[in-house]
Every structure is written in C-alpha cells, then in structure tokens.
mmCIF file of C-alpha atoms in Angstrom:
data_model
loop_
_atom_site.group_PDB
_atom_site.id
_atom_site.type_symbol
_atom_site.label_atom_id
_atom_site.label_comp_id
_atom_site.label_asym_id
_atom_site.label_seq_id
_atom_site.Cartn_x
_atom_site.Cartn_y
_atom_site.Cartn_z
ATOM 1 C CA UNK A 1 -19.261 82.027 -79.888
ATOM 2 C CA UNK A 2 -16.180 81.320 -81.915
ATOM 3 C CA UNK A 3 -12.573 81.414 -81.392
ATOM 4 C CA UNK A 4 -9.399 80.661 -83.692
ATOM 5 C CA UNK A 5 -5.951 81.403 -83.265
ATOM 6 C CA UNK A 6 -4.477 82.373 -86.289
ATOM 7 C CA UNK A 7 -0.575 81.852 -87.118
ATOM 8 C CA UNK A 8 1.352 81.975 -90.576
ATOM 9 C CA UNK A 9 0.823 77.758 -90.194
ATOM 10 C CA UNK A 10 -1.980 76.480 -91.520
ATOM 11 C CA UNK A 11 -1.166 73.285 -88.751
ATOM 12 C CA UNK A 12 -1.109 75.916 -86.086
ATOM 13 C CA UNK A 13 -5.030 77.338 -86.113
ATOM 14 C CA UNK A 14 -8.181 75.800 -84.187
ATOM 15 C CA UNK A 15 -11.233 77.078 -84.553
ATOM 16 C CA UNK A 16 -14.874 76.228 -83.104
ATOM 17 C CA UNK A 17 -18.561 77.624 -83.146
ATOM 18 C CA UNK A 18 -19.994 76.616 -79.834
ATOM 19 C CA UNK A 19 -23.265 77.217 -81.129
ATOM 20 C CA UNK A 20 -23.322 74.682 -83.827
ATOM 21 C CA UNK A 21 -21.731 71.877 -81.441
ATOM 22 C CA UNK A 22 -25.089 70.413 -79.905
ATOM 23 C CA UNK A 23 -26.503 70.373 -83.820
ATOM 24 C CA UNK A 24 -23.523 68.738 -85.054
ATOM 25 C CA UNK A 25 -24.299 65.540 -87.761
ATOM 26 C CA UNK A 26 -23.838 64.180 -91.136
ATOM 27 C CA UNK A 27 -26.057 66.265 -93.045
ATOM 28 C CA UNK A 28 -24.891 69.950 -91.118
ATOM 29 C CA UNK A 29 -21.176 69.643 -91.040
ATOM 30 C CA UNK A 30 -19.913 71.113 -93.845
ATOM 31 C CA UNK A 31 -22.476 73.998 -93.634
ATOM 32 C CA UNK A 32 -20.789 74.143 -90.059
ATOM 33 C CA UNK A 33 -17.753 74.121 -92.127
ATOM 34 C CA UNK A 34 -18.547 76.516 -94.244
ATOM 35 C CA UNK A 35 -18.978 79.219 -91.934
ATOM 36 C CA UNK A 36 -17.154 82.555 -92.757
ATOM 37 C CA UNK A 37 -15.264 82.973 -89.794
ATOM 38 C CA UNK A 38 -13.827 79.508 -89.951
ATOM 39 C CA UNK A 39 -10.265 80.248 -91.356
ATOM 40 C CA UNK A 40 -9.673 76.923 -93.225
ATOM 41 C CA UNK A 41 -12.589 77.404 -95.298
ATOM 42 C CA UNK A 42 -11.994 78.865 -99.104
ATOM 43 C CA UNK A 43 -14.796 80.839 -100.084
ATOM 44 C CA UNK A 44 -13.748 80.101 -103.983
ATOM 45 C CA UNK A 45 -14.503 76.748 -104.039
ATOM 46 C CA UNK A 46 -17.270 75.128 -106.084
ATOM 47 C CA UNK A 47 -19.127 74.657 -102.249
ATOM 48 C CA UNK A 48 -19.960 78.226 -102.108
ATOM 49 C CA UNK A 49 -20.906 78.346 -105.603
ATOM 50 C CA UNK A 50 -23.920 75.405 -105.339
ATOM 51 C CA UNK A 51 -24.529 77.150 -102.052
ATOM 52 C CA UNK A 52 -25.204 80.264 -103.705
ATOM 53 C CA UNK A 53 -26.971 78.833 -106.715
ATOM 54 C CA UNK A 54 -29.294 76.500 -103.743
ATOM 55 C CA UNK A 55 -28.391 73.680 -106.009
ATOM 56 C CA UNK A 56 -27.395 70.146 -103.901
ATOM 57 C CA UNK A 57 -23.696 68.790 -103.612
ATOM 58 C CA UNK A 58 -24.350 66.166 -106.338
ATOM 59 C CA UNK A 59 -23.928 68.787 -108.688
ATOM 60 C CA UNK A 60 -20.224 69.066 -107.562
ATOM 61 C CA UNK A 61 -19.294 66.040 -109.514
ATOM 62 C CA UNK A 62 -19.985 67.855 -112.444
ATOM 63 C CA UNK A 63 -17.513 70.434 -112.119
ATOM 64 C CA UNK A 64 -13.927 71.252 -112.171
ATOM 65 C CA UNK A 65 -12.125 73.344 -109.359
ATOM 66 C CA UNK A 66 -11.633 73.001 -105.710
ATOM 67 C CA UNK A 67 -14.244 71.372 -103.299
ATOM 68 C CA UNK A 68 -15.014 70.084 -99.747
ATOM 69 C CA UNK A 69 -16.094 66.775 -99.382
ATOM 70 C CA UNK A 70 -17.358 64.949 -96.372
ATOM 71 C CA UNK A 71 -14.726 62.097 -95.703
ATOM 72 C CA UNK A 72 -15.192 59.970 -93.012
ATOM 73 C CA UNK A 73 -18.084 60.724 -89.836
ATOM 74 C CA UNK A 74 -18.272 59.342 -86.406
ATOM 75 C CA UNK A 75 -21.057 61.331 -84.992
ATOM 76 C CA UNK A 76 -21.693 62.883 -83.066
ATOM 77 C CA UNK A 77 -17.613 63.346 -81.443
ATOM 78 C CA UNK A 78 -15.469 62.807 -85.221
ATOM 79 C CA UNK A 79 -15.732 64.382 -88.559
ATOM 80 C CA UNK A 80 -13.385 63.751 -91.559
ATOM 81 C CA UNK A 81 -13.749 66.710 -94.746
ATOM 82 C CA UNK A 82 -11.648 66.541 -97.288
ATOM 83 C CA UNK A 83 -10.579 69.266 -99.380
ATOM 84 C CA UNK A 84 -9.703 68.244 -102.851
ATOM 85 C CA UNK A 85 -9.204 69.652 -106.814
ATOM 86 C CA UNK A 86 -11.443 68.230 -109.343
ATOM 87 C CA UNK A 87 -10.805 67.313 -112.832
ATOM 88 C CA UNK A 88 -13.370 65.492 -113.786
ATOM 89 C CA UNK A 89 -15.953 63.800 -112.590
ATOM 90 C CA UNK A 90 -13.891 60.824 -112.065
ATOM 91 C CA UNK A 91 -10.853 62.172 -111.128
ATOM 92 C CA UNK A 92 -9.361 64.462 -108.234
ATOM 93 C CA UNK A 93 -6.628 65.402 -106.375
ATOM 94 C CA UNK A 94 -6.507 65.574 -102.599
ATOM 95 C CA UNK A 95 -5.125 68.973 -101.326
ATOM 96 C CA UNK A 96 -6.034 68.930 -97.317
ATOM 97 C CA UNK A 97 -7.734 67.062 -94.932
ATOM 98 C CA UNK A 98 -9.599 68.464 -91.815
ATOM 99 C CA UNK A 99 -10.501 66.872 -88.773
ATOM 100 C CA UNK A 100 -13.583 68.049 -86.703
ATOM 101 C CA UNK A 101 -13.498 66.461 -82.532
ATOM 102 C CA UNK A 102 -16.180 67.814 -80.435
ATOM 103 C CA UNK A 103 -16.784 71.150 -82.485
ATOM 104 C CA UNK A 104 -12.896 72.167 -82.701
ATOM 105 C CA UNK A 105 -11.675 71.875 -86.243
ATOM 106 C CA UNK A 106 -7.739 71.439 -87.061
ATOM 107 C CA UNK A 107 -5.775 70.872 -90.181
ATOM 108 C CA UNK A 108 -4.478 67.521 -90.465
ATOM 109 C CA UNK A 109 -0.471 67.657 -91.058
ATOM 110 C CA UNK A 110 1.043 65.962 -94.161
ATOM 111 C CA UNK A 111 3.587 63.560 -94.472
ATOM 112 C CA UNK A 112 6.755 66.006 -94.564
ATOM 113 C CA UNK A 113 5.085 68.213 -91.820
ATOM 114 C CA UNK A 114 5.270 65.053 -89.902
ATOM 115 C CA UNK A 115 8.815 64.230 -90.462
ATOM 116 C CA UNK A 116 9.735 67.541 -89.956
ATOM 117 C CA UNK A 117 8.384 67.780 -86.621
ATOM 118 C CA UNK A 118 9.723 64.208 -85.897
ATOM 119 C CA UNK A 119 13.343 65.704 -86.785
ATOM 120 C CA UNK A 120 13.132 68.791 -84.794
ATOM 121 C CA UNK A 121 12.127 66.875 -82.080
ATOM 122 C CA UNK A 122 14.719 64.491 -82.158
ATOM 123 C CA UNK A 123 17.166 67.014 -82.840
ATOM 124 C CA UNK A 124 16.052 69.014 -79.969
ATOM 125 C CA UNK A 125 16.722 66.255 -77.693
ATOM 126 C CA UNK A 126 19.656 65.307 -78.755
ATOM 127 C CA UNK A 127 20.993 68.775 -78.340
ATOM 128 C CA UNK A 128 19.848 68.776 -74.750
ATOM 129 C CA UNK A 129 21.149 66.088 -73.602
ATOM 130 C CA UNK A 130 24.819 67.400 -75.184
ATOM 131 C CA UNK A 131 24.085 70.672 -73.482
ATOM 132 C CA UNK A 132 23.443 68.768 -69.917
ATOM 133 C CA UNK A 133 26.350 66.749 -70.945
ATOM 134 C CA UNK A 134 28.280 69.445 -70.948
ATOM 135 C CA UNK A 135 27.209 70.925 -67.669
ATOM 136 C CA UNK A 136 28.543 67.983 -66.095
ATOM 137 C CA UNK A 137 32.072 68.121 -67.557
ATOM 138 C CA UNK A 138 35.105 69.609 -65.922
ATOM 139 C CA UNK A 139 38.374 70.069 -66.962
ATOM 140 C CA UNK A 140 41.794 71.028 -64.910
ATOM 141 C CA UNK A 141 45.036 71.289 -66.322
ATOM 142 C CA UNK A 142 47.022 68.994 -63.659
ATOM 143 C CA UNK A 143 43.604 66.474 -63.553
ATOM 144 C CA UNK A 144 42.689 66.611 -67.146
ATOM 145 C CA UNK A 145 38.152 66.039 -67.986
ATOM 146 C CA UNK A 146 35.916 64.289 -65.290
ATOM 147 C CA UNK A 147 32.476 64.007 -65.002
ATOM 148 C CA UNK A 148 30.898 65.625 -62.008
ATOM 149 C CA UNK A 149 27.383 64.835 -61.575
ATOM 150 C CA UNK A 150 24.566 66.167 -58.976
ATOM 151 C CA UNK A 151 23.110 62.923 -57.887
ATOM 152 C CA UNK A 152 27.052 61.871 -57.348
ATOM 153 C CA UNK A 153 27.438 64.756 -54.692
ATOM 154 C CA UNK A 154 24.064 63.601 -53.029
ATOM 155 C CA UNK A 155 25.360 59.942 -52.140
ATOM 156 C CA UNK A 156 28.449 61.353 -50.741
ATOM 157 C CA UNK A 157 26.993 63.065 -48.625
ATOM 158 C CA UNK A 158 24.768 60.529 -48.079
ATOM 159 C CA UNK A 159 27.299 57.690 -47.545
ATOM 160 C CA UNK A 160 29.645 57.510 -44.543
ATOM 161 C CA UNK A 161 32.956 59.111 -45.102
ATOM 162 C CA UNK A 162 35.721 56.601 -45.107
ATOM 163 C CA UNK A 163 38.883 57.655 -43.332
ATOM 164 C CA UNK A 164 41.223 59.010 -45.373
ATOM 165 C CA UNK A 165 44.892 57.334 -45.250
ATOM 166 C CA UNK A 166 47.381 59.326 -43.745
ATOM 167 C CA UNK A 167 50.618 59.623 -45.677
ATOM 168 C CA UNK A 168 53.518 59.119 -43.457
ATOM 169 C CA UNK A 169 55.801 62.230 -42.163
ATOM 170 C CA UNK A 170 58.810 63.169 -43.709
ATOM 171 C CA UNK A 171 62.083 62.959 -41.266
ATOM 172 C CA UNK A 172 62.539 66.927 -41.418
ATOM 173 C CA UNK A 173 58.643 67.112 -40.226
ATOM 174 C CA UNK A 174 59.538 64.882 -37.369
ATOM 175 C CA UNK A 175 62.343 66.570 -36.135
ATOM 176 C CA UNK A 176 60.397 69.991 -36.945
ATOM 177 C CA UNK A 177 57.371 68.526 -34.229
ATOM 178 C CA UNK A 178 59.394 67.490 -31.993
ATOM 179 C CA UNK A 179 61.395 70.601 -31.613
ATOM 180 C CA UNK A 180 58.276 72.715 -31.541
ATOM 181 C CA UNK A 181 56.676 70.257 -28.905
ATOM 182 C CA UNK A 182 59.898 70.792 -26.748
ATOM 183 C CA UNK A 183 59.815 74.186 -26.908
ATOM 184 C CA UNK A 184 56.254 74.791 -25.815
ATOM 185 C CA UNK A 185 56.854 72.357 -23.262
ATOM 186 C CA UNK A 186 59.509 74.579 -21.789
ATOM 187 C CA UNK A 187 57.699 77.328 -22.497
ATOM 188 C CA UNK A 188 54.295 76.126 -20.747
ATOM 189 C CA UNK A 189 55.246 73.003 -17.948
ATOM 190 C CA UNK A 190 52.211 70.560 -17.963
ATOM 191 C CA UNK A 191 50.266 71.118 -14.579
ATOM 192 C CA UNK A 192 48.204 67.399 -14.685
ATOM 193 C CA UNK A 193 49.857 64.114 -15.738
ATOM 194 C CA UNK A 194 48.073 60.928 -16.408
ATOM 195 C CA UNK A 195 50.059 57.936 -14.979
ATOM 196 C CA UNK A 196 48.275 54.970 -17.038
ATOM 197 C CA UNK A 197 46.135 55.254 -20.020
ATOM 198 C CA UNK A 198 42.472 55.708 -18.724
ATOM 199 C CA UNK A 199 43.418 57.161 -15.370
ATOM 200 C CA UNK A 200 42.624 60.433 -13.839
ATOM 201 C CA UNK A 201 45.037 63.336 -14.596
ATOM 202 C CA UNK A 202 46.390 64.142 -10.976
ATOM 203 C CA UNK A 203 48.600 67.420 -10.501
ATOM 204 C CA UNK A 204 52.100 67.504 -10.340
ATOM 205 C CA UNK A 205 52.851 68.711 -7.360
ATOM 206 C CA UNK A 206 51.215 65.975 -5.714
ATOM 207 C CA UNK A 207 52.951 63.209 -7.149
ATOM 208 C CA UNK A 208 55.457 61.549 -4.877
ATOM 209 C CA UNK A 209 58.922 61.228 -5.912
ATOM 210 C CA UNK A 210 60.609 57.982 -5.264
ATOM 211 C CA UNK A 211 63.639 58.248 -3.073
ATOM 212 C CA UNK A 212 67.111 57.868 -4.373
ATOM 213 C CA UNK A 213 68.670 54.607 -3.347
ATOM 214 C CA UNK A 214 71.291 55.014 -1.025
ATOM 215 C CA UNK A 215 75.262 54.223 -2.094
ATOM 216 C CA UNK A 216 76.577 51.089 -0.601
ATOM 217 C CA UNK A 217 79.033 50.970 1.828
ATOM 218 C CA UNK A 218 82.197 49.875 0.239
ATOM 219 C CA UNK A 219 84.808 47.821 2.500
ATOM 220 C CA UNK A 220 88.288 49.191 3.024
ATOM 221 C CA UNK A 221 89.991 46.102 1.026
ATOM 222 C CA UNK A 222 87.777 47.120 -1.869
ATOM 223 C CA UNK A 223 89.029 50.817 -1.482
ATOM 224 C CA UNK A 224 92.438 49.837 -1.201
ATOM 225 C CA UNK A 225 92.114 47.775 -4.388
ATOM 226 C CA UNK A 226 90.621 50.243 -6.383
ATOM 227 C CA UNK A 227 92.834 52.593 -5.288
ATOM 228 C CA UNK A 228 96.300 50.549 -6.255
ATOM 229 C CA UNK A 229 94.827 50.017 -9.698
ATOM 230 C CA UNK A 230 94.476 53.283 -10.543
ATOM 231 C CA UNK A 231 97.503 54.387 -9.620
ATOM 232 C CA UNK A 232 99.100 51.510 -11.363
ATOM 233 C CA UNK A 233 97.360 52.674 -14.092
ATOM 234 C CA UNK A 234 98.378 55.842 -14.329
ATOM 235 C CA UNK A 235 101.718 55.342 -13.726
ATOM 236 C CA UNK A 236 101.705 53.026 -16.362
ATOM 237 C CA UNK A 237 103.512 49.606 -16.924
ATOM 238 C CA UNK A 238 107.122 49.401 -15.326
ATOM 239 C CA UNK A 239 110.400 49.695 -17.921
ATOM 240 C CA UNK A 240 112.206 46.767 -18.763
ATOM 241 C CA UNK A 241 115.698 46.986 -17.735
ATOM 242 C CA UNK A 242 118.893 45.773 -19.992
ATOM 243 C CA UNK A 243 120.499 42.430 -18.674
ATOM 244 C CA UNK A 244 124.176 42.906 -18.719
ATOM 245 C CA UNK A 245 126.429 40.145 -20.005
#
C-alpha cells in the first residue's frame, strides 16, 4: 500500500510504499524512488530515460538534464537522493534533496524555507504572549492600567486575609449612631443585662435596686443658721447711713 498527502508545498507531502520497506537497500532505492505514485519523483528526468533504454546509471554522467542521484545511505533505516541538473559530466547543480526514514520519503526544506518557518514561529509567539498580555491588563478611569493575573487571584484566596484597617468615624456619624442607638433603645428596652464582661446576662426585673441613702438629720442650730443666711441674703447688705456734722 501507499499513501501521500498532497498540498500546494512541496515540504508538506509524505509518501511511502509499505511493500518495498522490508526490501529496502543501496542498490533498490531509487527504483523505490522511482515509483509512479511517489509525488516527488519527475518522470522527465534522464532516470526514466536509462530506465527505459535498460541502460545502467553510469550512463547518466554522460548527459545533460535533470537526475536523481543516490546521496548518502544508512541502511537499512536512512536514505539520502539527491535531485540535481547536469551540465556536464563534471558539473551540476543541486535542485532538491530527499530524505527516505523507514520507507516514508519527505522533501528536505532549504535554507529560506527554514528561516521562514523560524520567523513565523517566532513571530507567532511573540504575538501570543502580547495577546495574553493583554488579557491581563485593566484599565479604570479613577485607577488608571494594572495587571490582574489568574495565579494572583489563586494566592489570595489561598493566603489568610489580613484585617482591613478601619478608617475612623466622622463626628456627624457619631452623633448619627448614637441617636439611632437611643432611639431603638426607647423603642425596644433591653430585657437581659450583663453586669461584668464574661458574666451571664440575668433579666432585669430581677436585678435588685440599691436603696436610696437616707437624708441626715440636720440639728436645729444648723437650721437656724441656714435659715438667717438666706434671708440676709436676700434682703441684701444694709444701707449706709449719712453722718451728720
């Protein structure tokens, strides 16, 4: 069997004849090669001609056009053909080179196919990571651009949460609490107090209420005393009277 995928790139098509793999050597390659359904093979060249004329491949060096050669082998896994233009027998121009491992045979890229690849590549990455950048930028008109990344969202959640610092109450906020906290307690009487941090709440109605200290006995003198001085004080300080001469 045989397969090849065929694309408008040369550097884009396999192709392999299972059925010539376990037979694969030196001497058989390029007529493995030179099989019509193999897509990299040019049926013009001089090959087909001393193929057709059952004359041997030395007979190639004698003649001027384009030819397969048989490069470099490492049976039975590697295979190196060259395709190349002849001028004369001493003189030739490589045009391709294909590369045979275990049966499947691919074009070998050139130089600018390399660095063309290389570039795209690079560029491609580059580009990504801008686009990812990207995805991690944000923007608010009061904030201005931070970065918010995923793995940042992770370790705070994570990571204990710190307590945040309260900012300290305004005096109209005060005043505001503490009228509202009035009001509801007028509203809504507590039914429990709690005498000393840590106690029990008890109800109110069974607290005990202290009694009111009795008012002293006050002596007589100390009555009449009191009572002279306020009169003298709100008759006021006697008038002076003219001495006569």
């Amino acid at each position: 069997q045989c397969r090849f995928i065929f694309t408008d790139n040369l550097l884009g098509i396999s192709w392999v004849d299972s059925s010539w793999i376990p037979i694969l050597n030196n001497g058989s390659v390029l007529d493995y090669f030179s099989e019509r359904s193999n897509p990299f093979y040019d049926r013009t060249c001089n090959n087909e001609v001393v193929k057709m004329q059952r004359m041997t491949l030395d007979h190639l060096n004698q003649m001027v056009g384009v030819e397969y050669i048989l490069l470099h082998a490492q049976e039975p896994i590697l295979f190196i053909i060259r395709k190349q233009q002849r001028q004369s027998p001493t003189q030739v121009m490589p045009l391709a080179d294909y590369y045979i491992i275990a049966g499947v045979i691919y074009q070998a890229p050139d130089l600018g196919s390399v660095i063309n690849s290389r570039v795209l590549t690079a560029v491609h990455g580059i580009q990504s990571a801008f686009e990812e950048a990207m995805s991690y930028c944000r923007y608010h008109p009061s904030k201005g651009y931070w970065w918010h990344f995923k793995d940042q969202e992770e370790r705070e959640k994570t990571k204990p949460k710190a307590k945040k610092k309260e900012e300290p109450s305004s005096i109209f906020q005060r005043q505001r609490v503490d009228a509202l906290l009035l009001d509801l307690r007028q509203k809504f009487p507590p039914r429990f107090v709690q005498q000393k941090p840590g106690e029990k709440p008890i109800p109110v109605d069974q607290i005990k209420k202290e009694p009111e200290p009795a008012p002293e006995a006050v002596k007589p003198e100390e009555k009449e005393t009191v009572k002279n001085a306020q009169s003298a004080g709100a008759k006021g300080p006697p008038e002076k009277r003219m001495r006569l001469q």
